[in-house]
Coordinates of C-alpha atoms and ligand atoms in Angstrom, one line a residue:
M1 CA 0.1 0.1 0.0
N2 CA 1.4 3.6 -0.9
K3 CA 1.9 5.9 1.9
N4 CA -1.3 8.1 1.0
S5 CA -3.4 5.1 1.1
E6 CA -1.9 3.9 4.3
Q7 CA -2.8 7.3 5.7
A8 CA -6.2 7.2 4.5
V9 CA -6.9 3.8 6.1
L10 CA -5.6 5.0 9.4
R11 CA -7.7 8.0 9.2
I12 CA -10.7 5.8 8.4
L13 CA -9.9 3.5 11.4
D14 CA -9.4 6.3 13.7
A15 CA -12.8 7.8 12.7
S16 CA -14.5 4.5 12.9
A17 CA -13.0 3.6 16.2
N18 CA -14.5 6.9 17.6
R19 CA -17.8 6.1 16.2
V20 CA -18.0 2.6 17.4
G21 CA -17.2 3.7 20.9
E22 CA -19.8 6.5 20.8
G23 CA -22.5 4.2 19.2
L24 CA -21.8 1.4 21.8
R25 CA -22.0 3.8 24.6
T26 CA -25.2 5.4 23.2
V27 CA -26.8 2.0 23.3
E28 CA -25.2 0.7 26.6
E29 CA -26.4 3.8 28.6
W30 CA -30.0 3.0 27.5
A31 CA -29.7 -0.7 28.5
R32 CA -28.4 0.3 31.8
F33 CA -30.2 3.4 32.9
A34 CA -33.5 3.0 31.2
L35 CA -33.8 -0.8 31.1
D36 CA -31.9 -1.8 34.2
G37 CA -30.7 -4.7 31.8
E38 CA -27.7 -5.9 33.9
A39 CA -26.7 -8.9 31.8
L40 CA -27.3 -6.9 28.6
S41 CA -25.2 -3.8 29.7
A42 CA -22.4 -6.2 30.7
E43 CA -22.4 -7.7 27.5
L44 CA -22.3 -4.3 25.6
K45 CA -19.4 -3.1 27.9
A46 CA -17.5 -6.5 27.1
I47 CA -18.0 -5.9 23.3
R48 CA -16.7 -2.3 23.9
H49 CA -13.6 -3.7 25.6
Q50 CA -13.1 -6.6 22.9
V51 CA -13.3 -3.8 20.3
S52 CA -10.7 -1.5 22.0
T53 CA -8.5 -4.7 22.8
A54 CA -8.4 -5.5 18.9
L55 CA -7.8 -1.9 18.1
A56 CA -4.8 -1.7 20.4
V57 CA -2.7 -3.4 17.6
L58 CA -2.5 0.0 15.9
P59 CA -0.2 2.4 17.5
R60 CA -2.2 5.3 19.0
T61 CA 0.3 7.8 17.9
S62 CA -0.1 6.9 14.4
L63 CA -3.9 7.0 14.6
L64 CA -3.7 10.4 16.1
A65 CA -1.2 11.6 13.6
A66 CA -3.5 10.7 10.8
R67 CA -6.4 12.3 12.4
D68 CA -7.6 15.6 10.5
T69 CA -11.1 16.5 11.8
L70 CA -11.0 20.1 10.6
G71 CA -10.2 18.9 7.2
D72 CA -12.8 16.2 7.1
V73 CA -15.3 17.0 4.4
G74 CA -17.9 14.5 6.2
T75 CA -18.2 17.0 9.2
K76 CA -20.0 19.4 6.9
I77 CA -22.4 16.7 5.6
S78 CA -25.3 16.2 7.9
Q79 CA -28.6 14.8 6.9
D80 CA -31.9 16.1 8.4
T81 CA -32.5 12.6 9.9
E82 CA -29.4 13.0 12.1
R83 CA -30.4 16.3 13.7
V84 CA -33.9 15.1 14.9
R85 CA -34.7 12.1 16.9
D86 CA -38.5 11.7 17.7
S87 CA -37.9 9.5 20.8
A88 CA -35.2 7.9 22.8
S89 CA -35.8 4.6 21.1
G90 CA -34.9 6.5 17.8
V91 CA -31.6 7.4 19.5
V92 CA -31.0 3.8 20.4
A93 CA -31.9 2.6 16.9
A94 CA -29.5 5.3 15.5
G95 CA -26.8 4.1 18.1
I96 CA -27.2 0.4 16.9
S97 CA -27.0 1.3 13.2
R98 CA -24.0 3.4 13.7
T99 CA -22.3 0.7 15.8
G100 CA -23.0 -2.1 13.3
Q101 CA -21.9 -0.1 10.4
S102 CA -18.8 1.2 12.0
L103 CA -17.7 -2.3 13.1
R104 CA -18.1 -3.5 9.6
V105 CA -15.8 -0.6 8.3
I106 CA -13.2 -1.3 10.9
E107 CA -13.1 -5.0 10.1
E108 CA -12.7 -4.4 6.4
Y109 CA -9.9 -1.9 6.5
L110 CA -8.0 -3.5 9.4
K111 CA -7.9 -6.7 7.2
T112 CA -5.2 -4.6 5.3
I113 CA -3.1 -4.2 8.4
N114 CA -3.8 -7.1 10.8
A115 CA -5.9 -10.1 9.8
D116 CA -6.1 -11.4 13.4
A117 CA -7.3 -8.1 14.8
A118 CA -10.0 -7.9 11.8
A119 CA -11.1 -11.2 12.9
T120 CA -11.6 -10.2 16.5
I121 CA -13.6 -7.4 15.3
E122 CA -15.9 -9.7 13.0
Q123 CA -16.5 -11.7 16.3
A124 CA -17.6 -8.5 18.2
R125 CA -19.8 -7.5 15.3
Y126 CA -21.8 -10.7 15.4
R127 CA -21.9 -10.5 19.3
F128 CA -23.3 -7.0 18.9
Y129 CA -25.9 -8.3 16.3
T130 CA -27.1 -10.5 19.1
A131 CA -26.9 -8.0 22.0
S132 CA -28.6 -5.2 19.9
A133 CA -31.5 -7.8 19.0
N134 CA -31.9 -8.5 22.7
L135 CA -32.1 -4.8 23.4
E136 CA -34.5 -4.1 20.9
L137 CA -36.8 -7.1 22.2
L138 CA -36.4 -5.7 25.7
I139 CA -37.5 -2.2 24.5
A140 CA -40.4 -3.6 22.6
A141 CA -41.5 -5.6 25.6
Q142 CA -41.3 -2.5 28.1
D143 CA -43.2 -0.5 25.4
R144 CA -46.0 -3.1 25.3
Q145 CA -46.2 -3.1 29.1
S146 CA -46.5 0.6 29.3
R147 CA -49.0 0.8 26.6
M148 CA -51.1 -1.9 28.5
Q149 CA -50.8 0.1 31.8
D150 CA -52.2 3.4 30.0
A151 CA -54.9 1.3 28.2
R152 CA -58.5 2.3 28.9
L153 CA -60.5 1.0 26.0
Y154 CA -60.1 -2.8 24.8
A155 CA -62.3 -4.1 21.8
L156 CA -62.8 -7.6 21.0
I157 CA -63.5 -8.5 17.3
D158 CA -64.1 -11.4 15.3
A159 CA -62.5 -12.3 11.8
G160 CA -65.2 -10.7 9.8
T161 CA -66.7 -12.0 6.6
N162 CA -63.7 -11.3 4.5
E163 CA -60.2 -9.7 4.7
A164 CA -61.3 -6.3 3.5
E165 CA -64.1 -6.1 6.0
F166 CA -61.8 -7.0 8.8
Q167 CA -59.1 -4.4 7.8
A168 CA -61.7 -1.9 7.8
T169 CA -62.9 -2.9 11.2
V170 CA -59.4 -2.7 12.6
T171 CA -58.6 0.5 11.1
T172 CA -61.7 2.2 12.1
L173 CA -61.2 1.0 15.8
C174 CA -57.4 2.0 15.9
E175 CA -58.3 5.5 14.6
S176 CA -61.1 5.8 17.1
G177 CA -59.2 5.8 20.4
V178 CA -59.2 2.0 21.1
D179 CA -56.0 1.0 23.0
V180 CA -56.3 -2.7 22.7
L181 CA -57.7 -5.0 20.0
Q182 CA -58.4 -8.6 20.6
L183 CA -59.1 -11.2 18.0
R184 CA -61.7 -13.5 19.3
D185 CA -63.2 -15.8 16.9
S186 CA -64.0 -19.6 17.7
S187 CA -65.7 -20.2 14.3
S188 CA -62.8 -19.4 11.8
D189 CA -60.1 -21.9 10.7
D190 CA -56.5 -21.6 11.7
R191 CA -55.4 -20.3 8.4
T192 CA -57.9 -17.4 8.4
L193 CA -57.1 -16.7 12.1
I194 CA -53.5 -16.4 11.2
A195 CA -54.0 -14.3 8.2
R196 CA -56.3 -11.9 10.0
A197 CA -53.9 -11.8 13.1
R198 CA -51.0 -10.8 10.9
I199 CA -53.0 -8.0 9.2
G200 CA -54.5 -7.0 12.3
T201 CA -51.1 -6.7 14.2
E202 CA -49.7 -4.7 11.3
I203 CA -52.3 -2.3 11.1
A204 CA -52.7 -1.8 15.0
R205 CA -48.7 -1.6 15.1
K206 CA -48.7 1.5 13.1
C207 CA -51.3 3.1 15.2
S208 CA -49.6 2.2 18.5
V209 CA -52.5 0.0 19.4
L210 CA -51.9 -3.3 21.1
F211 CA -53.2 -6.4 19.2
I212 CA -54.0 -9.6 21.2
M213 CA -54.9 -13.1 20.1
N214 CA -57.7 -14.9 22.1
D215 CA -57.0 -18.4 23.4
R216 CA -54.2 -19.4 21.0
A217 CA -50.6 -18.7 22.3
D218 CA -49.3 -20.5 19.2
L219 CA -51.1 -18.2 16.6
A220 CA -50.1 -15.0 18.8
L221 CA -46.5 -16.0 18.4
A222 CA -46.6 -17.2 14.8
A223 CA -48.5 -13.9 13.7
D224 CA -46.1 -11.6 15.9
C225 CA -49.1 -10.2 17.8
D226 CA -48.5 -8.5 21.1
G227 CA -49.8 -11.1 23.2
V228 CA -52.4 -13.7 24.1
H229 CA -55.5 -13.8 26.1
V230 CA -56.4 -17.1 28.0
G231 CA -59.4 -18.1 30.1
Q232 CA -59.7 -20.4 33.1
E233 CA -60.4 -23.4 30.9
E234 CA -57.5 -22.9 28.4
L235 CA -53.7 -22.9 28.6
P236 CA -52.6 -22.0 32.2
G237 CA -50.9 -18.6 32.4
P238 CA -47.4 -19.9 32.8
V239 CA -47.7 -22.2 29.8
A240 CA -48.9 -19.4 27.6
R241 CA -45.8 -17.4 28.9
K242 CA -43.6 -20.2 27.9
I243 CA -44.9 -20.0 24.4
V244 CA -45.1 -16.4 23.8
G245 CA -42.1 -15.6 25.9
H246 CA -41.5 -12.6 28.3
D247 CA -41.4 -9.9 25.5
R248 CA -45.1 -10.4 24.7
I249 CA -48.3 -9.9 27.0
V250 CA -50.3 -12.5 28.6
G251 CA -53.9 -11.7 29.8
I252 CA -55.9 -14.1 31.8
S253 CA -59.7 -14.1 32.4
T254 CA -60.8 -14.1 36.0
H255 CA -64.1 -14.4 37.6
S256 CA -63.4 -14.3 41.4
I257 CA -60.7 -12.6 43.6
D258 CA -59.0 -15.9 44.1
Q259 CA -58.6 -16.2 40.3
A260 CA -57.3 -12.7 40.2
I261 CA -54.7 -13.3 42.8
Q262 CA -53.7 -16.5 41.1
A263 CA -53.4 -14.9 37.6
V264 CA -51.1 -12.2 39.1
A265 CA -48.8 -15.0 40.8
D266 CA -48.8 -16.8 37.4
G267 CA -47.3 -13.8 35.8
A268 CA -50.4 -12.2 34.0
D269 CA -49.7 -8.7 32.5
Y270 CA -53.3 -7.9 32.8
I271 CA -56.6 -9.5 33.8
G272 CA -60.2 -9.4 32.4
C273 CA -62.7 -9.4 35.2
G274 CA -66.3 -10.5 34.5
P275 CA -68.7 -11.1 33.4
V276 CA -70.2 -7.9 35.0
F277 CA -73.5 -7.7 33.1
P278 CA -75.5 -10.0 30.9
S279 CA -74.0 -10.0 27.4
R280 CA -75.4 -10.2 23.9
T281 CA -72.0 -11.8 22.7
K282 CA -71.8 -14.7 25.2
S283 CA -74.2 -16.4 27.5
F284 CA -73.5 -16.9 31.2
D285 CA -75.3 -18.7 34.1
E286 CA -73.4 -16.7 36.8
F287 CA -72.0 -13.2 37.0
A288 CA -69.1 -11.9 39.0
G289 CA -71.0 -8.4 38.9
L290 CA -69.8 -4.9 40.1
E291 CA -69.0 -6.4 43.6
Y292 CA -66.1 -8.3 41.9
V293 CA -65.0 -5.3 39.9
R294 CA -64.8 -3.3 43.3
E295 CA -62.7 -6.2 45.0
V296 CA -60.2 -6.2 42.0
S297 CA -60.0 -2.4 42.0
A298 CA -59.1 -2.5 45.7
Q299 CA -56.7 -5.3 45.7
I300 CA -55.2 -5.9 42.3
Q301 CA -52.4 -3.8 41.0
I302 CA -52.0 -4.9 37.3
P303 CA -54.4 -3.4 34.7
S304 CA -57.7 -5.0 35.0
F305 CA -60.4 -4.8 32.4
A306 CA -64.1 -5.2 33.4
I307 CA -65.9 -7.3 30.6
G308 CA -69.3 -8.3 29.9
G309 CA -72.4 -6.4 28.7
I310 CA -70.8 -3.0 29.3
N311 CA -72.6 -0.2 27.4
E312 CA -73.0 3.5 27.7
S313 CA -75.8 3.0 30.0
N314 CA -74.0 1.2 32.7
L315 CA -70.3 2.5 32.2
D316 CA -70.9 4.8 35.2
Q317 CA -71.5 1.9 37.5
V318 CA -68.4 0.4 36.5
I319 CA -66.4 3.5 37.0
K320 CA -68.0 4.0 40.4
S321 CA -66.7 0.5 41.2
G322 CA -63.2 1.9 40.8
C323 CA -62.5 0.6 37.4
C324 CA -61.3 2.8 34.4
R325 CA -60.6 -0.1 32.0
I326 CA -63.2 -2.0 30.0
A327 CA -63.4 -4.6 27.3
L328 CA -66.2 -4.5 24.8
T329 CA -67.7 -6.3 21.9
A330 CA -71.3 -5.6 21.2
A331 CA -71.3 -2.0 22.3
L332 CA -68.9 -1.1 19.5
R333 CA -69.8 -3.9 17.0
D334 CA -73.3 -2.9 17.0
C335 CA -73.5 0.7 17.3
E336 CA -74.4 3.2 14.5
D337 CA -71.2 5.2 14.6
V338 CA -68.2 3.3 15.9
T339 CA -65.9 6.3 16.0
A340 CA -68.4 8.7 17.9
T341 CA -69.3 5.7 20.4
A342 CA -65.5 4.7 20.9
T343 CA -64.7 8.5 21.5
R344 CA -67.5 8.8 24.1
F345 CA -66.3 5.6 26.0
K346 CA -62.7 6.8 26.0
K347 CA -63.3 10.3 27.0
K348 CA -65.2 9.0 30.1
L349 CA -62.8 6.5 31.0
M350 CA -59.9 9.0 30.6
S351 CA -61.8 11.6 32.7
A352 CA -62.5 9.3 35.7
N353 CA -60.0 10.1 38.2
L354 CA -58.7 6.5 38.5
K355 CA -55.4 4.8 37.7
Ligands
LIG401 C1 -60.1 -8.9 27.9 C2 -60.8 -10.3 28.0 N1 -61.3 -10.7 29.3 C3 -62.0 -11.9 29.3 C4 -62.2 -12.7 28.1 C5 -62.9 -14.0 28.1 O1 -62.0 -15.1 28.0 P1 -62.5 -16.6 28.3 O2 -63.1 -16.6 29.6 O3 -61.3 -17.4 28.0 O4 -63.6 -16.7 27.1 P2 -63.6 -16.8 25.6 O5 -63.3 -15.3 25.2 O6 -62.3 -17.6 25.3 O7 -64.9 -17.1 25.2 C6 -61.5 -12.2 26.9 N2 -61.6 -12.8 25.9 N3 -60.8 -10.9 26.8
TZP402 C1 -65.8 -13.0 26.0 C2 -66.4 -12.4 27.2 N1 -66.0 -12.8 28.3 C3 -66.7 -12.4 29.3 S1 -68.0 -11.4 28.7 C4 -67.7 -11.6 27.1 C5 -68.2 -10.9 26.2 C6 -68.0 -9.7 25.9 O1 -68.6 -8.9 24.9 P1 -69.9 -7.9 25.2 O2 -69.2 -6.5 25.5 O3 -70.7 -7.8 24.0 O4 -70.7 -8.4 26.5
MG403 MG1 -60.8 -18.1 26.0

């Protein structure tokens, strides 16, 4: 390599080494301070050390001698996307991207100087891909939990008579203030369910609405839904959790305070509480009623959704029982104007002075 090329390689390595350090730090700080991810921050730190050890084969003096920040034409080129980050997770995503790219750049140019050091960087790059994937999953999981915590209005829908109708239903509900959607349909075949679950999840995700699959943890996972809802006669909570993992949500139906306490012990992220009133969607011989809603509101800390026959005429009774989260089918399915109805429900639930 001639002298000019050598200098250029050192300059690239110097700039990329700085970039990778900054990128790794940006990502590591989030894992450490925002997510309290002990193992993950330790792994990112170890990667940082692995990279600096590999780069120690380059004499620091020659890297510094090659540095020419003022003469770097790249410092004047800045994209609009670099100036603005719309959220902290945008910062983390940019850090992940910058780190991966810089590791690749270092690996390639280092091959011209020291093949062993380049191979170590390659290992660090693969290690980083795994760590950053775990980080993104952890971020997604926390995001789901906090959205479930904030959720007030939960709508249960069936698969519809065709895909277009289902899409339209999901879109309307997502745009009307619904926070969580559940695909609950016992008459469609698995192929239909999985196709609907995929479409529903995709639409809901764009609107920051959670999409939950009823009964079927396998389909929830396969369709990348946000979670699964299971009843007392279906998969036990811990089994549903084993299938969907800790990144997704598990909801459990409960009909008594003992079941609610057990659901919390089983790791439920939220519970359904009911049936509160007679329902047009499902028939019952017994009702947990408002008394149960009161018990849950007083004793259970995880998000609890009252369900069963809730409509605009009895909503006040649910709220007076201490509950500001409801799950509905008929009240949104059979109304004349879904957007107006959902908006009224949401407004009332939001203005109830309850957590
Ligand atoms: C939010 C929510 N709560 C309760 C239920 C009822 O579940 P389950 O008792 O398993 O009855 P089916 O819905 O499976 O008929 C629910 N689906 N969602
Ligand atoms: C699935 C289910 N579980 C308890 S009540 C109920 C039906 C909810 O629908 P609706 O709001 O129409 O009563
Ligand atoms: Mg069920």
